[in-house]
Amino acid sequence: MNQFSNYQTLTQQLHEKQQMKNNLKLQENAIADYYSKEADKYRKEQDEHRKLKQQQKEEYYKALADQISENKKKKQYSVIMTEHERRVNDRDIKAYEYKDTK
């Protein structure tokens, strides 16, 4: 009887140890999944931030190019008109440039 009792005790201990290993694996998998999701979220945020910065950069360069173009046009007409005349006739100049005769 004593041997059977020892066998049952050892079997129960082995079963408990196996359950602890299984629980530990489940916890490790849950932790790995959590950190994997966090890393994916961080990468996604970084990509969005990078895209936003790129878009802002493109908008800035477009605005800068427009400003340079406008300054070139003003220089082109500065020989012909004074600044006041250019301001007064700016709408007519743009209409002329775009062939608009409204």
Tab-separated table of C-alpha atoms in Angstrom:
chain	number	residue	atom	x	y	z
A	1	MET	CA	0.000	0.000	0.000
A	2	ASN	CA	2.845	2.317	0.835
A	3	GLN	CA	4.353	1.808	-2.631
A	4	PHE	CA	1.027	2.546	-4.283
A	5	SER	CA	0.684	5.710	-2.219
A	6	ASN	CA	4.183	6.824	-3.230
A	7	TYR	CA	3.354	6.057	-6.871
A	8	GLN	CA	0.166	8.124	-6.692
A	9	THR	CA	2.022	10.986	-5.030
A	10	LEU	CA	4.754	10.931	-7.670
A	11	THR	CA	2.177	10.723	-10.456
A	12	GLN	CA	0.288	13.668	-8.984
A	13	GLN	CA	3.517	15.666	-8.626
A	14	LEU	CA	4.453	14.916	-12.242
A	15	HIS	CA	0.987	15.930	-13.381
A	16	GLU	CA	1.194	19.199	-11.392
A	17	LYS	CA	4.661	19.885	-12.790
A	18	GLN	CA	3.380	19.313	-16.337
A	19	GLN	CA	0.450	21.663	-15.660
A	20	MET	CA	2.856	24.301	-14.361
A	21	LYS	CA	4.956	23.935	-17.528
A	22	ASN	CA	1.843	24.264	-19.680
A	23	ASN	CA	0.711	27.337	-17.735
A	24	LEU	CA	4.170	28.862	-18.048
A	25	LYS	CA	4.135	28.263	-21.819
A	26	LEU	CA	0.691	29.870	-22.050
A	27	GLN	CA	1.918	32.886	-20.073
A	28	GLU	CA	5.033	33.176	-22.234
A	29	ASN	CA	2.917	33.002	-25.407
A	30	ALA	CA	0.532	35.636	-24.054
A	31	ILE	CA	3.441	37.926	-23.193
A	32	ALA	CA	5.033	37.344	-26.611
A	33	ASP	CA	1.716	38.125	-28.340
A	34	TYR	CA	1.296	41.292	-26.281
A	35	TYR	CA	4.764	42.586	-27.118
A	36	SER	CA	4.383	41.579	-30.749
A	37	LYS	CA	1.163	43.611	-30.954
A	38	GLU	CA	2.825	46.543	-29.192
A	39	ALA	CA	5.761	46.406	-31.605
A	40	ASP	CA	3.382	46.306	-34.586
A	41	LYS	CA	1.464	49.266	-33.163
A	42	TYR	CA	4.699	51.196	-32.656
A	43	ARG	CA	5.853	50.424	-36.228
A	44	LYS	CA	2.484	51.537	-37.571
A	45	GLU	CA	2.677	54.795	-35.591
A	46	GLN	CA	6.201	55.388	-36.882
A	47	ASP	CA	5.083	54.753	-40.471
A	48	GLU	CA	2.165	57.162	-40.068
A	49	HIS	CA	4.473	59.762	-38.534
A	50	ARG	CA	6.962	59.288	-41.383
A	51	LYS	CA	4.195	59.629	-43.982
A	52	LEU	CA	2.885	62.764	-42.277
A	53	LYS	CA	6.353	64.319	-42.225
A	54	GLN	CA	6.836	63.408	-45.900
A	55	GLN	CA	3.468	64.953	-46.782
A	56	GLN	CA	4.304	68.112	-44.831
A	57	LYS	CA	7.669	68.269	-46.580
A	58	GLU	CA	6.033	67.905	-50.000
A	59	GLU	CA	3.474	70.603	-49.155
A	60	TYR	CA	6.251	72.891	-47.947
A	61	TYR	CA	8.279	72.425	-51.136
A	62	LYS	CA	5.184	72.967	-53.267
A	63	ALA	CA	4.394	76.192	-51.403
A	64	LEU	CA	8.024	77.240	-51.752
A	65	ALA	CA	7.990	76.504	-55.484
A	66	ASP	CA	4.762	78.499	-55.845
A	67	GLN	CA	6.318	81.372	-53.938
A	68	ILE	CA	9.437	81.289	-56.111
A	69	SER	CA	7.270	81.212	-59.229
A	70	GLU	CA	5.242	84.170	-57.967
A	71	ASN	CA	8.426	86.110	-57.219
A	72	LYS	CA	9.719	85.386	-60.718
A	73	LYS	CA	6.468	86.691	-62.182
A	74	LYS	CA	6.691	89.811	-60.053
A	75	LYS	CA	10.261	90.379	-61.226
A	76	GLN	CA	9.139	89.867	-64.807
A	77	TYR	CA	6.540	92.623	-64.468
A	78	SER	CA	8.595	94.861	-62.156
A	79	VAL	CA	10.364	96.396	-65.144
A	80	ILE	CA	7.050	97.404	-66.654
A	81	MET	CA	5.090	98.512	-63.556
A	82	THR	CA	5.628	99.893	-60.111
A	83	GLU	CA	4.598	97.814	-57.074
A	84	HIS	CA	1.381	99.802	-56.667
A	85	GLU	CA	0.430	99.290	-60.310
A	86	ARG	CA	1.212	95.580	-59.985
A	87	ARG	CA	-1.076	95.266	-56.960
A	88	VAL	CA	-3.856	97.160	-58.680
A	89	ASN	CA	-3.533	95.213	-61.906
A	90	ASP	CA	-2.651	91.818	-60.414
A	91	ARG	CA	-6.015	90.314	-61.337
A	92	ASP	CA	-5.664	91.506	-64.913
A	93	ILE	CA	-2.148	90.081	-65.101
A	94	LYS	CA	-3.312	86.665	-63.864
A	95	ALA	CA	-6.202	86.751	-66.328
A	96	TYR	CA	-3.760	87.597	-69.118
A	97	GLU	CA	-1.411	84.795	-68.068
A	98	TYR	CA	-4.226	82.257	-68.063
A	99	LYS	CA	-5.802	83.697	-71.213
A	100	ASP	CA	-8.891	84.570	-69.229
A	101	THR	CA	-10.828	87.512	-70.648
A	102	LYS	CA	-13.584	87.825	-68.066
